[in-house]
Amino acid sequence: MLGIFGKTIQTFLLSENFPEKNYTIKGYQLAPKISYLFSKNTSWDLFYELQNKQNKIGNLETPLQSRFGTSFTYAGNNKLTMNGEVSFYQNKFNGNEYSPVGFQMLEGLQTGENITWRLLVQKNITQFLDINLNYQGCKSESTQTIHTENVQLRASF
């Protein structure tokens, strides 16, 4: 299956006490995706995103972000579901990437090449007990790898 997604972006922050944090961001995103359904329980995606933004006030910062990635989803008959994703980013940025508007526009990533990945595993242990395992990571050219893990045990009664 082939799909394409597009959206316009508009975000703003106005602060009386900290005018250097003010921004008005406008932009767009285009995202084509190819999906392959192996079975009713298993799918694989290949995607690309192009995102262009501009700060309309202040220093007029502009990022251009390209993202290429793959993801999968699996839902087993044994009450186990898994999904994961790996994304490669290329960020070009004009402005101070360490400013509040730079952080907002780059979505927490760095200028240059970045890679992110995630894996979520969910399992129904009993009718009333579920466990979720969530792992995320990211790496940029200028930082060490960041790992984030989360385990959740949920009881329904």
mmCIF file with all atom_site columns, N, CA and C in Angstrom, residues 50-90:
data_model
loop_
_atom_site.group_PDB
_atom_site.id
_atom_site.type_symbol
_atom_site.label_atom_id
_atom_site.label_alt_id
_atom_site.label_comp_id
_atom_site.label_asym_id
_atom_site.label_entity_id
_atom_site.label_seq_id
_atom_site.pdbx_PDB_ins_code
_atom_site.Cartn_x
_atom_site.Cartn_y
_atom_site.Cartn_z
_atom_site.occupancy
_atom_site.B_iso_or_equiv
_atom_site.pdbx_formal_charge
_atom_site.auth_seq_id
_atom_site.auth_comp_id
_atom_site.auth_asym_id
_atom_site.auth_atom_id
_atom_site.pdbx_PDB_model_num
ATOM 1   N N  . LEU A 1 50 ? 9.725  15.050  4.884  1.00 0.00 ? 50 LEU A N  1
ATOM 2   C CA . LEU A 1 50 ? 10.414 16.309  4.635  1.00 0.00 ? 50 LEU A CA 1
ATOM 3   C C  . LEU A 1 50 ? 9.657  17.368  5.411  1.00 0.00 ? 50 LEU A C  1
ATOM 4   N N  . GLN A 1 51 ? 10.376 18.087  6.273  1.00 0.00 ? 51 GLN A N  1
ATOM 5   C CA . GLN A 1 51 ? 9.742  19.098  7.107  1.00 0.00 ? 51 GLN A CA 1
ATOM 6   C C  . GLN A 1 51 ? 10.525 20.407  6.969  1.00 0.00 ? 51 GLN A C  1
ATOM 7   N N  . ASN A 1 52 ? 9.815  21.477  6.660  1.00 0.00 ? 52 ASN A N  1
ATOM 8   C CA . ASN A 1 52 ? 10.416 22.785  6.489  1.00 0.00 ? 52 ASN A CA 1
ATOM 9   C C  . ASN A 1 52 ? 9.670  23.763  7.391  1.00 0.00 ? 52 ASN A C  1
ATOM 10  N N  . LYS A 1 53 ? 10.416 24.525  8.207  1.00 0.00 ? 53 LYS A N  1
ATOM 11  C CA . LYS A 1 53 ? 9.800  25.482  9.132  1.00 0.00 ? 53 LYS A CA 1
ATOM 12  C C  . LYS A 1 53 ? 10.548 26.810  9.044  1.00 0.00 ? 53 LYS A C  1
ATOM 13  N N  . GLN A 1 54 ? 9.891  27.877  9.515  1.00 0.00 ? 54 GLN A N  1
ATOM 14  C CA . GLN A 1 54 ? 10.543 29.169  9.613  1.00 0.00 ? 54 GLN A CA 1
ATOM 15  C C  . GLN A 1 54 ? 9.966  29.926  10.794 1.00 0.00 ? 54 GLN A C  1
ATOM 16  N N  . ASN A 1 55 ? 10.865 30.496  11.615 1.00 0.00 ? 55 ASN A N  1
ATOM 17  C CA . ASN A 1 55 ? 10.451 31.385  12.693 1.00 0.00 ? 55 ASN A CA 1
ATOM 18  C C  . ASN A 1 55 ? 10.190 32.748  12.062 1.00 0.00 ? 55 ASN A C  1
ATOM 19  N N  . LYS A 1 56 ? 8.995  33.279  12.222 1.00 0.00 ? 56 LYS A N  1
ATOM 20  C CA . LYS A 1 56 ? 8.604  34.523  11.568 1.00 0.00 ? 56 LYS A CA 1
ATOM 21  C C  . LYS A 1 56 ? 8.980  35.766  12.372 1.00 0.00 ? 56 LYS A C  1
ATOM 22  N N  . ILE A 1 57 ? 9.485  35.594  13.607 1.00 0.00 ? 57 ILE A N  1
ATOM 23  C CA . ILE A 1 57 ? 9.908  36.732  14.417 1.00 0.00 ? 57 ILE A CA 1
ATOM 24  C C  . ILE A 1 57 ? 11.307 36.469  14.971 1.00 0.00 ? 57 ILE A C  1
ATOM 25  N N  . GLY A 1 58 ? 11.900 37.452  15.616 1.00 0.00 ? 58 GLY A N  1
ATOM 26  C CA . GLY A 1 58 ? 13.204 37.250  16.250 1.00 0.00 ? 58 GLY A CA 1
ATOM 27  C C  . GLY A 1 58 ? 14.308 37.075  15.231 1.00 0.00 ? 58 GLY A C  1
ATOM 28  N N  . ASN A 1 59 ? 15.082 35.991  15.367 1.00 0.00 ? 59 ASN A N  1
ATOM 29  C CA . ASN A 1 59 ? 16.241 35.737  14.513 1.00 0.00 ? 59 ASN A CA 1
ATOM 30  C C  . ASN A 1 59 ? 15.909 35.012  13.212 1.00 0.00 ? 59 ASN A C  1
ATOM 31  N N  . LEU A 1 60 ? 14.640 34.752  12.954 1.00 0.00 ? 60 LEU A N  1
ATOM 32  C CA . LEU A 1 60 ? 14.170 34.137  11.705 1.00 0.00 ? 60 LEU A CA 1
ATOM 33  C C  . LEU A 1 60 ? 14.862 32.803  11.419 1.00 0.00 ? 60 LEU A C  1
ATOM 34  N N  . GLU A 1 61 ? 14.950 31.941  12.424 1.00 0.00 ? 61 GLU A N  1
ATOM 35  C CA . GLU A 1 61 ? 15.594 30.637  12.287 1.00 0.00 ? 61 GLU A CA 1
ATOM 36  C C  . GLU A 1 61 ? 14.849 29.775  11.271 1.00 0.00 ? 61 GLU A C  1
ATOM 37  N N  . THR A 1 62 ? 15.594 28.909  10.574 1.00 0.00 ? 62 THR A N  1
ATOM 38  C CA . THR A 1 62 ? 14.993 27.998  9.592  1.00 0.00 ? 62 THR A CA 1
ATOM 39  C C  . THR A 1 62 ? 15.658 26.633  9.651  1.00 0.00 ? 62 THR A C  1
ATOM 40  N N  . PRO A 1 63 ? 14.900 25.589  9.990  1.00 0.00 ? 63 PRO A N  1
ATOM 41  C CA . PRO A 1 63 ? 15.428 24.233  9.850  1.00 0.00 ? 63 PRO A CA 1
ATOM 42  C C  . PRO A 1 63 ? 14.831 23.557  8.613  1.00 0.00 ? 63 PRO A C  1
ATOM 43  N N  . LEU A 1 64 ? 15.589 22.651  8.058  1.00 0.00 ? 64 LEU A N  1
ATOM 44  C CA . LEU A 1 64 ? 15.092 21.754  7.015  1.00 0.00 ? 64 LEU A CA 1
ATOM 45  C C  . LEU A 1 64 ? 15.431 20.352  7.495  1.00 0.00 ? 64 LEU A C  1
ATOM 46  N N  . GLN A 1 65 ? 14.398 19.542  7.700  1.00 0.00 ? 65 GLN A N  1
ATOM 47  C CA . GLN A 1 65 ? 14.598 18.214  8.272  1.00 0.00 ? 65 GLN A CA 1
ATOM 48  C C  . GLN A 1 65 ? 14.139 17.139  7.291  1.00 0.00 ? 65 GLN A C  1
ATOM 49  N N  . SER A 1 66 ? 15.030 16.184  7.019  1.00 0.00 ? 66 SER A N  1
ATOM 50  C CA . SER A 1 66 ? 14.690 15.001  6.233  1.00 0.00 ? 66 SER A CA 1
ATOM 51  C C  . SER A 1 66 ? 14.762 13.800  7.162  1.00 0.00 ? 66 SER A C  1
ATOM 52  N N  . ARG A 1 67 ? 13.780 12.942  7.068  1.00 0.00 ? 67 ARG A N  1
ATOM 53  C CA . ARG A 1 67 ? 13.728 11.738  7.912  1.00 0.00 ? 67 ARG A CA 1
ATOM 54  C C  . ARG A 1 67 ? 13.408 10.542  7.029  1.00 0.00 ? 67 ARG A C  1
ATOM 55  N N  . PHE A 1 68 ? 14.218 9.498   7.168  1.00 0.00 ? 68 PHE A N  1
ATOM 56  C CA . PHE A 1 68 ? 13.998 8.252   6.443  1.00 0.00 ? 68 PHE A CA 1
ATOM 57  C C  . PHE A 1 68 ? 13.964 7.138   7.475  1.00 0.00 ? 68 PHE A C  1
ATOM 58  N N  . GLY A 1 69 ? 13.002 6.220   7.363  1.00 0.00 ? 69 GLY A N  1
ATOM 59  C CA . GLY A 1 69 ? 12.931 5.177   8.379  1.00 0.00 ? 69 GLY A CA 1
ATOM 60  C C  . GLY A 1 69 ? 12.105 3.992   7.985  1.00 0.00 ? 69 GLY A C  1
ATOM 61  N N  . THR A 1 70 ? 12.065 3.058   8.914  1.00 0.00 ? 70 THR A N  1
ATOM 62  C CA . THR A 1 70 ? 11.291 1.833   8.752  1.00 0.00 ? 70 THR A CA 1
ATOM 63  C C  . THR A 1 70 ? 10.642 1.485   10.081 1.00 0.00 ? 70 THR A C  1
ATOM 64  N N  . SER A 1 71 ? 9.501  0.843   10.022 1.00 0.00 ? 71 SER A N  1
ATOM 65  C CA . SER A 1 71 ? 8.805  0.430   11.242 1.00 0.00 ? 71 SER A CA 1
ATOM 66  C C  . SER A 1 71 ? 8.093  -0.891  10.982 1.00 0.00 ? 71 SER A C  1
ATOM 67  N N  . PHE A 1 72 ? 7.744  -1.562  12.082 1.00 0.00 ? 72 PHE A N  1
ATOM 68  C CA . PHE A 1 72 ? 7.022  -2.823  11.964 1.00 0.00 ? 72 PHE A CA 1
ATOM 69  C C  . PHE A 1 72 ? 5.992  -2.918  13.089 1.00 0.00 ? 72 PHE A C  1
ATOM 70  N N  . THR A 1 73 ? 4.998  -3.756  12.860 1.00 0.00 ? 73 THR A N  1
ATOM 71  C CA . THR A 1 73 ? 3.971  -4.057  13.858 1.00 0.00 ? 73 THR A CA 1
ATOM 72  C C  . THR A 1 73 ? 3.680  -5.547  13.801 1.00 0.00 ? 73 THR A C  1
ATOM 73  N N  . TYR A 1 74 ? 3.582  -6.156  14.983 1.00 0.00 ? 74 TYR A N  1
ATOM 74  C CA . TYR A 1 74 ? 3.261  -7.568  15.082 1.00 0.00 ? 74 TYR A CA 1
ATOM 75  C C  . TYR A 1 74 ? 2.245  -7.749  16.210 1.00 0.00 ? 74 TYR A C  1
ATOM 76  N N  . ALA A 1 75 ? 1.177  -8.456  15.921 1.00 0.00 ? 75 ALA A N  1
ATOM 77  C CA . ALA A 1 75 ? 0.167  -8.784  16.928 1.00 0.00 ? 75 ALA A CA 1
ATOM 78  C C  . ALA A 1 75 ? -0.020 -10.295 16.897 1.00 0.00 ? 75 ALA A C  1
ATOM 79  N N  . GLY A 1 76 ? 0.540  -10.984 17.890 1.00 0.00 ? 76 GLY A N  1
ATOM 80  C CA . GLY A 1 76 ? 0.489  -12.442 17.920 1.00 0.00 ? 76 GLY A CA 1
ATOM 81  C C  . GLY A 1 76 ? -0.802 -12.974 18.514 1.00 0.00 ? 76 GLY A C  1
ATOM 82  N N  . ASN A 1 77 ? -1.077 -14.235 18.223 1.00 0.00 ? 77 ASN A N  1
ATOM 83  C CA . ASN A 1 77 ? -2.262 -14.894 18.762 1.00 0.00 ? 77 ASN A CA 1
ATOM 84  C C  . ASN A 1 77 ? -2.123 -15.179 20.255 1.00 0.00 ? 77 ASN A C  1
ATOM 85  N N  . ASN A 1 78 ? -0.906 -15.094 20.781 1.00 0.00 ? 78 ASN A N  1
ATOM 86  C CA . ASN A 1 78 ? -0.655 -15.395 22.187 1.00 0.00 ? 78 ASN A CA 1
ATOM 87  C C  . ASN A 1 78 ? -0.726 -14.137 23.061 1.00 0.00 ? 78 ASN A C  1
ATOM 88  N N  . LYS A 1 79 ? -1.515 -13.141 22.635 1.00 0.00 ? 79 LYS A N  1
ATOM 89  C CA . LYS A 1 79 ? -1.723 -11.888 23.372 1.00 0.00 ? 79 LYS A CA 1
ATOM 90  C C  . LYS A 1 79 ? -0.439 -11.086 23.543 1.00 0.00 ? 79 LYS A C  1
ATOM 91  N N  . LEU A 1 80 ? 0.431  -11.175 22.549 1.00 0.00 ? 80 LEU A N  1
ATOM 92  C CA . LEU A 1 80 ? 1.670  -10.420 22.527 1.00 0.00 ? 80 LEU A CA 1
ATOM 93  C C  . LEU A 1 80 ? 1.642  -9.479  21.325 1.00 0.00 ? 80 LEU A C  1
ATOM 94  N N  . THR A 1 81 ? 1.935  -8.206  21.562 1.00 0.00 ? 81 THR A N  1
ATOM 95  C CA . THR A 1 81 ? 2.045  -7.251  20.464 1.00 0.00 ? 81 THR A CA 1
ATOM 96  C C  . THR A 1 81 ? 3.399  -6.558  20.565 1.00 0.00 ? 81 THR A C  1
ATOM 97  N N  . MET A 1 82 ? 3.969  -6.268  19.410 1.00 0.00 ? 82 MET A N  1
ATOM 98  C CA . MET A 1 82 ? 5.255  -5.579  19.341 1.00 0.00 ? 82 MET A CA 1
ATOM 99  C C  . MET A 1 82 ? 5.201  -4.576  18.202 1.00 0.00 ? 82 MET A C  1
ATOM 100 N N  . ASN A 1 83 ? 5.831  -3.435  18.419 1.00 0.00 ? 83 ASN A N  1
ATOM 101 C CA . ASN A 1 83 ? 6.056  -2.520  17.310 1.00 0.00 ? 83 ASN A CA 1
ATOM 102 C C  . ASN A 1 83 ? 7.356  -1.787  17.556 1.00 0.00 ? 83 ASN A C  1
ATOM 103 N N  . GLY A 1 84 ? 8.002  -1.432  16.475 1.00 0.00 ? 84 GLY A N  1
ATOM 104 C CA . GLY A 1 84 ? 9.299  -0.777  16.566 1.00 0.00 ? 84 GLY A CA 1
ATOM 105 C C  . GLY A 1 84 ? 9.533  0.116   15.374 1.00 0.00 ? 84 GLY A C  1
ATOM 106 N N  . GLU A 1 85 ? 10.567 0.958   15.521 1.00 0.00 ? 85 GLU A N  1
ATOM 107 C CA . GLU A 1 85 ? 10.875 1.912   14.463 1.00 0.00 ? 85 GLU A CA 1
ATOM 108 C C  . GLU A 1 85 ? 12.336 2.319   14.557 1.00 0.00 ? 85 GLU A C  1
ATOM 109 N N  . VAL A 1 86 ? 12.951 2.549   13.405 1.00 0.00 ? 86 VAL A N  1
ATOM 110 C CA . VAL A 1 86 ? 14.286 3.126   13.304 1.00 0.00 ? 86 VAL A CA 1
ATOM 111 C C  . VAL A 1 86 ? 14.187 4.278   12.311 1.00 0.00 ? 86 VAL A C  1
ATOM 112 N N  . SER A 1 87 ? 14.711 5.448   12.710 1.00 0.00 ? 87 SER A N  1
ATOM 113 C CA . SER A 1 87 ? 14.649 6.637   11.855 1.00 0.00 ? 87 SER A CA 1
ATOM 114 C C  . SER A 1 87 ? 16.016 7.295   11.754 1.00 0.00 ? 87 SER A C  1
ATOM 115 N N  . PHE A 1 88 ? 16.357 7.730   10.547 1.00 0.00 ? 88 PHE A N  1
ATOM 116 C CA . PHE A 1 88 ? 17.577 8.479   10.284 1.00 0.00 ? 88 PHE A CA 1
ATOM 117 C C  . PHE A 1 88 ? 17.176 9.905   9.916  1.00 0.00 ? 88 PHE A C  1
ATOM 118 N N  . TYR A 1 89 ? 17.728 10.889  10.609 1.00 0.00 ? 89 TYR A N  1
ATOM 119 C CA . TYR A 1 89 ? 17.407 12.292  10.386 1.00 0.00 ? 89 TYR A CA 1
ATOM 120 C C  . TYR A 1 89 ? 18.617 13.018  9.816  1.00 0.00 ? 89 TYR A C  1
ATOM 121 N N  . GLN A 1 90 ? 18.349 13.970  8.930  1.00 0.00 ? 90 GLN A N  1
ATOM 122 C CA . GLN A 1 90 ? 19.350 14.929  8.472  1.00 0.00 ? 90 GLN A CA 1
ATOM 123 C C  . GLN A 1 90 ? 18.760 16.306  8.721  1.00 0.00 ? 90 GLN A C  1
#
